[in-house]
Amino acid sequence: MKVGFDFENKNSRTRTLMLIVGVVLVLGIISSLIIQRQISQPRTTVVNTPAPESRTTVRSIYITSGGASFINPQMRAWIKVFMEKTGGTISVNYQSIGSGAGEAR
């Protein structure tokens, strides 16, 4: 009794080779179908992010200062532009009290 493949018989070798080629082809077709299906499926990721709370607190800041009357016109111009840029949330009050008042303090 012979166990295994009969490699002496040409028909047996041909059938074995055809069987191996057939199995390889079937496995190749199945794996390519699986890969193609994986690639063609759209991948969707759902992320639930809570909407940010929109609390707007408007605060006003008041700055009071004083100094030389010599720079008062320029200070007024700067203050006007500054308050426009900050939307009026920061208010600046410059008092031209004269440089002598500053020296006295």
Tab-separated table of N, CA and C in Angstrom:
chain	number	residue	atom	x	y	z
A	1	MET	N	0.845	-1.171	0.000
A	1	MET	CA	0.000	0.000	0.000
A	1	MET	C	0.890	1.233	0.000
A	2	LYS	N	0.581	2.151	-0.921
A	2	LYS	CA	1.349	3.383	-1.023
A	2	LYS	C	0.586	4.497	-0.338
A	3	VAL	N	1.305	5.284	0.441
A	3	VAL	CA	0.704	6.428	1.109
A	3	VAL	C	1.319	7.679	0.498
A	4	GLY	N	0.468	8.715	0.239
A	4	GLY	CA	0.980	9.957	-0.317
A	4	GLY	C	0.676	10.065	-1.791
A	5	PHE	N	1.418	10.940	-2.440
A	5	PHE	CA	1.187	11.203	-3.861
A	5	PHE	C	2.029	10.265	-4.698
A	6	ASP	N	1.444	9.897	-5.789
A	6	ASP	CA	2.164	9.044	-6.726
A	6	ASP	C	2.804	9.946	-7.766
A	7	PHE	N	4.056	10.318	-7.541
A	7	PHE	CA	4.735	11.227	-8.450
A	7	PHE	C	5.264	10.516	-9.698
A	8	GLU	N	5.194	9.202	-9.686
A	8	GLU	CA	5.635	8.445	-10.847
A	8	GLU	C	4.582	8.507	-11.949
A	9	ASN	N	3.322	8.636	-11.554
A	9	ASN	CA	2.229	8.660	-12.512
A	9	ASN	C	2.029	10.094	-12.989
A	10	LYS	N	2.117	10.332	-14.313
A	10	LYS	CA	2.001	11.671	-14.878
A	10	LYS	C	0.608	12.241	-14.667
A	11	ASN	N	-0.424	11.438	-14.758
A	11	ASN	CA	-1.799	11.886	-14.541
A	11	ASN	C	-1.992	12.373	-13.113
A	12	SER	N	-1.431	11.680	-12.172
A	12	SER	CA	-1.563	12.054	-10.764
A	12	SER	C	-0.872	13.387	-10.500
A	13	ARG	N	0.303	13.574	-11.086
A	13	ARG	CA	1.013	14.841	-10.909
A	13	ARG	C	0.241	15.996	-11.540
A	14	THR	N	-0.321	15.772	-12.685
A	14	THR	CA	-1.080	16.818	-13.363
A	14	THR	C	-2.306	17.194	-12.548
A	15	ARG	N	-3.022	16.185	-12.036
A	15	ARG	CA	-4.203	16.470	-11.207
A	15	ARG	C	-3.818	17.214	-9.935
A	16	THR	N	-2.744	16.818	-9.310
A	16	THR	CA	-2.299	17.481	-8.088
A	16	THR	C	-1.921	18.934	-8.381
A	17	LEU	N	-1.195	19.150	-9.460
A	17	LEU	CA	-0.805	20.504	-9.842
A	17	LEU	C	-2.032	21.352	-10.164
A	18	MET	N	-2.981	20.792	-10.883
A	18	MET	CA	-4.212	21.513	-11.213
A	18	MET	C	-5.006	21.838	-9.949
A	19	LEU	N	-5.031	20.913	-8.995
A	19	LEU	CA	-5.734	21.146	-7.733
A	19	LEU	C	-5.073	22.287	-6.956
A	20	ILE	N	-3.757	22.295	-6.895
A	20	ILE	CA	-3.035	23.356	-6.186
A	20	ILE	C	-3.265	24.704	-6.873
A	21	VAL	N	-3.171	24.736	-8.199
A	21	VAL	CA	-3.402	25.975	-8.947
A	21	VAL	C	-4.829	26.454	-8.730
A	22	GLY	N	-5.792	25.540	-8.735
A	22	GLY	CA	-7.195	25.902	-8.516
A	22	GLY	C	-7.420	26.497	-7.134
A	23	VAL	N	-6.831	25.875	-6.110
A	23	VAL	CA	-6.982	26.376	-4.741
A	23	VAL	C	-6.350	27.763	-4.616
A	24	VAL	N	-5.173	27.958	-5.197
A	24	VAL	CA	-4.507	29.257	-5.142
A	24	VAL	C	-5.348	30.315	-5.858
A	25	LEU	N	-5.922	29.968	-7.011
A	25	LEU	CA	-6.769	30.918	-7.733
A	25	LEU	C	-8.009	31.290	-6.929
A	26	VAL	N	-8.660	30.295	-6.347
A	26	VAL	CA	-9.864	30.564	-5.548
A	26	VAL	C	-9.518	31.441	-4.350
A	27	LEU	N	-8.434	31.139	-3.652
A	27	LEU	CA	-8.025	31.962	-2.513
A	27	LEU	C	-7.667	33.380	-2.957
A	28	GLY	N	-7.016	33.522	-4.098
A	28	GLY	CA	-6.673	34.847	-4.613
A	28	GLY	C	-7.905	35.660	-4.959
A	29	ILE	N	-8.883	35.020	-5.599
A	29	ILE	CA	-10.118	35.726	-5.955
A	29	ILE	C	-10.875	36.146	-4.707
A	30	ILE	N	-10.991	35.254	-3.742
A	30	ILE	CA	-11.712	35.575	-2.501
A	30	ILE	C	-11.019	36.707	-1.752
A	31	SER	N	-9.695	36.641	-1.633
A	31	SER	CA	-8.993	37.702	-0.896
A	31	SER	C	-9.073	39.040	-1.631
A	32	SER	N	-9.024	39.029	-2.974
A	32	SER	CA	-9.139	40.304	-3.695
A	32	SER	C	-10.538	40.888	-3.556
A	33	LEU	N	-11.571	40.044	-3.516
A	33	LEU	CA	-12.931	40.543	-3.300
A	33	LEU	C	-13.082	41.150	-1.909
A	34	ILE	N	-12.493	40.512	-0.923
A	34	ILE	CA	-12.566	41.037	0.450
A	34	ILE	C	-11.834	42.378	0.538
A	35	ILE	N	-10.657	42.460	-0.051
A	35	ILE	CA	-9.884	43.709	-0.012
A	35	ILE	C	-10.619	44.816	-0.753
A	36	GLN	N	-11.175	44.490	-1.926
A	36	GLN	CA	-11.904	45.502	-2.696
A	36	GLN	C	-13.117	45.997	-1.929
A	37	ARG	N	-13.803	45.105	-1.249
A	37	ARG	CA	-14.978	45.508	-0.465
A	37	ARG	C	-14.573	46.409	0.697
A	38	GLN	N	-13.445	46.096	1.344
A	38	GLN	CA	-12.961	46.919	2.452
A	38	GLN	C	-12.589	48.312	1.965
A	39	ILE	N	-11.978	48.409	0.797
A	39	ILE	CA	-11.548	49.699	0.268
A	39	ILE	C	-12.738	50.529	-0.187
A	40	SER	N	-13.725	49.880	-0.808
A	40	SER	CA	-14.841	50.637	-1.378
A	40	SER	C	-15.853	51.104	-0.344
A	41	GLN	N	-15.840	50.521	0.849
A	41	GLN	CA	-16.787	50.958	1.874
A	41	GLN	C	-16.330	52.288	2.455
A	42	PRO	N	-17.241	53.279	2.483
A	42	PRO	CA	-16.864	54.559	3.084
A	42	PRO	C	-16.687	54.408	4.588
A	43	ARG	N	-15.681	55.046	5.074
A	43	ARG	CA	-15.425	55.001	6.514
A	43	ARG	C	-15.962	56.278	7.127
A	44	THR	N	-16.840	56.105	8.074
A	44	THR	CA	-17.466	57.244	8.722
A	44	THR	C	-17.174	57.176	10.205
A	45	THR	N	-16.715	58.274	10.732
A	45	THR	CA	-16.475	58.368	12.160
A	45	THR	C	-17.407	59.430	12.713
A	46	VAL	N	-18.198	59.032	13.677
A	46	VAL	CA	-19.136	59.968	14.289
A	46	VAL	C	-18.536	60.445	15.598
A	47	VAL	N	-18.399	61.741	15.712
A	47	VAL	CA	-17.853	62.330	16.924
A	47	VAL	C	-18.894	63.287	17.475
A	48	ASN	N	-19.318	63.027	18.674
A	48	ASN	CA	-20.278	63.915	19.321
A	48	ASN	C	-19.522	64.895	20.198
A	49	THR	N	-19.510	66.127	19.790
A	49	THR	CA	-18.873	67.169	20.579
A	49	THR	C	-19.947	68.123	21.070
A	50	PRO	N	-19.940	68.368	22.343
A	50	PRO	CA	-20.945	69.297	22.858
A	50	PRO	C	-20.680	70.708	22.350
A	51	ALA	N	-21.747	71.395	22.090
A	51	ALA	CA	-21.619	72.784	21.629
A	51	ALA	C	-21.087	73.640	22.776
A	52	PRO	N	-20.161	74.515	22.471
A	52	PRO	CA	-19.626	75.362	23.541
A	52	PRO	C	-20.700	76.314	24.063
A	53	GLU	N	-20.641	76.486	25.347
A	53	GLU	CA	-21.581	77.422	25.951
A	53	GLU	C	-21.156	78.832	25.581
A	54	SER	N	-22.108	79.598	25.154
A	54	SER	CA	-21.764	80.965	24.757
A	54	SER	C	-22.296	81.940	25.792
A	55	ARG	N	-21.463	82.203	26.719
A	55	ARG	CA	-21.779	83.206	27.734
A	55	ARG	C	-20.909	84.411	27.463
A	56	THR	N	-21.535	85.494	27.235
A	56	THR	CA	-20.789	86.712	26.983
A	56	THR	C	-21.026	87.669	28.127
A	57	THR	N	-19.974	87.941	28.818
A	57	THR	CA	-20.054	88.893	29.908
A	57	THR	C	-19.309	90.144	29.479
A	58	VAL	N	-20.030	91.216	29.404
A	58	VAL	CA	-19.404	92.480	29.032
A	58	VAL	C	-19.023	93.202	30.314
A	59	ARG	N	-17.768	93.454	30.442
A	59	ARG	CA	-17.281	94.174	31.617
A	59	ARG	C	-16.717	95.499	31.159
A	60	SER	N	-16.884	96.459	31.984
A	60	SER	CA	-16.327	97.774	31.682
A	60	SER	C	-15.160	98.036	32.609
A	61	ILE	N	-14.123	98.568	32.041
A	61	ILE	CA	-12.938	98.919	32.820
A	61	ILE	C	-12.763	100.426	32.706
A	62	TYR	N	-12.553	101.038	33.837
A	62	TYR	CA	-12.360	102.489	33.879
A	62	TYR	C	-10.940	102.793	34.330
A	63	ILE	N	-10.251	103.578	33.550
A	63	ILE	CA	-8.895	103.997	33.904
A	63	ILE	C	-8.916	105.514	34.053
A	64	THR	N	-8.533	105.958	35.227
A	64	THR	CA	-8.464	107.397	35.480
A	64	THR	C	-7.015	107.755	35.745
A	65	SER	N	-6.562	108.779	35.061
A	65	SER	CA	-5.173	109.184	35.198
A	65	SER	C	-5.090	110.700	35.069
A	66	GLY	N	-3.982	111.238	35.428
A	66	GLY	CA	-3.790	112.681	35.334
A	66	GLY	C	-2.328	113.006	35.159
A	67	GLY	N	-2.061	114.166	34.593
A	67	GLY	CA	-0.670	114.545	34.400
A	67	GLY	C	-0.563	115.876	33.703
A	68	ALA	N	0.483	116.034	32.980
A	68	ALA	CA	0.837	117.310	32.352
A	68	ALA	C	-0.220	117.755	31.351
A	69	SER	N	-0.490	119.055	31.361
A	69	SER	CA	-1.446	119.625	30.409
A	69	SER	C	-0.826	119.745	29.020
A	70	PHE	N	0.482	119.719	28.969
A	70	PHE	CA	1.220	119.838	27.720
A	70	PHE	C	0.870	118.702	26.747
A	71	ILE	N	0.645	117.456	27.245
A	71	ILE	CA	0.343	116.319	26.366
A	71	ILE	C	-1.158	116.032	26.264
A	72	ASN	N	-1.985	116.846	26.878
A	72	ASN	CA	-3.427	116.594	26.899
A	72	ASN	C	-4.040	116.416	25.505
A	73	PRO	N	-3.739	117.279	24.514
A	73	PRO	CA	-4.339	117.072	23.188
A	73	PRO	C	-3.979	115.715	22.569
A	74	GLN	N	-2.739	115.302	22.727
A	74	GLN	CA	-2.332	114.002	22.186
A	74	GLN	C	-2.994	112.864	22.956
A	75	MET	N	-3.088	112.999	24.282
A	75	MET	CA	-3.750	111.971	25.096
A	75	MET	C	-5.209	111.806	24.668
A	76	ARG	N	-5.914	112.886	24.413
A	76	ARG	CA	-7.319	112.831	23.980
A	76	ARG	C	-7.444	112.063	22.655
A	77	ALA	N	-6.530	112.335	21.724
A	77	ALA	CA	-6.557	111.638	20.431
A	77	ALA	C	-6.300	110.141	20.614
A	78	TRP	N	-5.317	109.803	21.427
A	78	TRP	CA	-5.017	108.398	21.680
A	78	TRP	C	-6.176	107.703	22.376
A	79	ILE	N	-6.751	108.378	23.365
A	79	ILE	CA	-7.866	107.795	24.117
A	79	ILE	C	-9.044	107.514	23.192
A	80	LYS	N	-9.335	108.422	22.282
A	80	LYS	CA	-10.451	108.239	21.359
A	80	LYS	C	-10.241	106.995	20.493
A	81	VAL	N	-9.062	106.864	19.910
A	81	VAL	CA	-8.750	105.703	19.068
A	81	VAL	C	-8.775	104.420	19.891
A	82	PHE	N	-8.202	104.472	21.095
A	82	PHE	CA	-8.153	103.304	21.966
A	82	PHE	C	-9.557	102.827	22.321
A	83	MET	N	-10.435	103.748	22.668
A	83	MET	CA	-11.794	103.375	23.056
A	83	MET	C	-12.575	102.824	21.858
A	84	GLU	N	-12.299	103.321	20.653
A	84	GLU	CA	-12.938	102.762	19.459
A	84	GLU	C	-12.469	101.333	19.213
A	85	LYS	N	-11.176	101.101	19.387
A	85	LYS	CA	-10.610	99.765	19.154
A	85	LYS	C	-11.103	98.746	20.176
A	86	THR	N	-11.335	99.177	21.399
A	86	THR	CA	-11.783	98.251	22.447
A	86	THR	C	-13.297	98.195	22.549
A	87	GLY	N	-13.986	98.890	21.670
A	87	GLY	CA	-15.443	98.848	21.681
A	87	GLY	C	-16.067	99.534	22.872
A	88	GLY	N	-15.351	100.397	23.496
A	88	GLY	CA	-15.885	101.123	24.642
A	88	GLY	C	-15.897	100.327	25.932
A	89	THR	N	-15.327	99.115	25.923
A	89	THR	CA	-15.295	98.320	27.152
A	89	THR	C	-14.238	98.832	28.120
A	90	ILE	N	-13.265	99.565	27.598
A	90	ILE	CA	-12.251	100.179	28.457
A	90	ILE	C	-12.370	101.690	28.278
A	91	SER	N	-12.654	102.348	29.353
A	91	SER	CA	-12.835	103.796	29.320
A	91	SER	C	-11.653	104.462	30.013
A	92	VAL	N	-11.078	105.451	29.342
A	92	VAL	CA	-9.913	106.145	29.888
A	92	VAL	C	-10.283	107.601	30.137
A	93	ASN	N	-9.956	108.063	31.342
A	93	ASN	CA	-10.202	109.450	31.716
A	93	ASN	C	-8.858	110.072	32.100
A	94	TYR	N	-8.371	110.974	31.245
A	94	TYR	CA	-7.099	111.643	31.528
A	94	TYR	C	-7.384	113.090	31.906
A	95	GLN	N	-6.935	113.469	33.079
A	95	GLN	CA	-7.113	114.844	33.571
A	95	GLN	C	-5.787	115.593	33.447
A	96	SER	N	-5.824	116.694	32.741
A	96	SER	CA	-4.595	117.494	32.626
A	96	SER	C	-4.526	118.434	33.832
A	97	ILE	N	-3.898	117.939	34.875
A	97	ILE	CA	-3.824	118.717	36.118
A	97	ILE	C	-2.548	119.546	36.195
A	98	GLY	N	-1.707	119.409	35.200
A	98	GLY	CA	-0.464	120.184	35.191
A	98	GLY	C	0.650	119.422	35.874
A	99	SER	N	1.842	119.643	35.393
A	99	SER	CA	2.990	118.929	35.950
A	99	SER	C	3.295	119.383	37.365
A	100	GLY	N	2.923	120.563	37.726
A	100	GLY	CA	3.164	121.065	39.080
A	100	GLY	C	2.385	120.274	40.111
A	101	ALA	N	1.173	119.832	39.784
A	101	ALA	CA	0.377	119.040	40.725
A	101	ALA	C	1.024	117.690	40.962
A	102	GLY	N	1.612	117.143	39.912
A	102	GLY	CA	2.294	115.859	40.062
A	102	GLY	C	3.526	115.984	40.923
A	103	GLU	N	4.227	117.088	40.800
A	103	GLU	CA	5.423	117.303	41.601
A	103	GLU	C	5.067	117.534	43.055
A	104	ALA	N	3.925	118.149	43.298
A	104	ALA	CA	3.514	118.443	44.675
A	104	ALA	C	3.168	117.165	45.425
A	105	ARG	N	2.727	116.173	44.722
A	105	ARG	CA	2.338	114.920	45.384
A	105	ARG	C	3.566	114.134	45.667
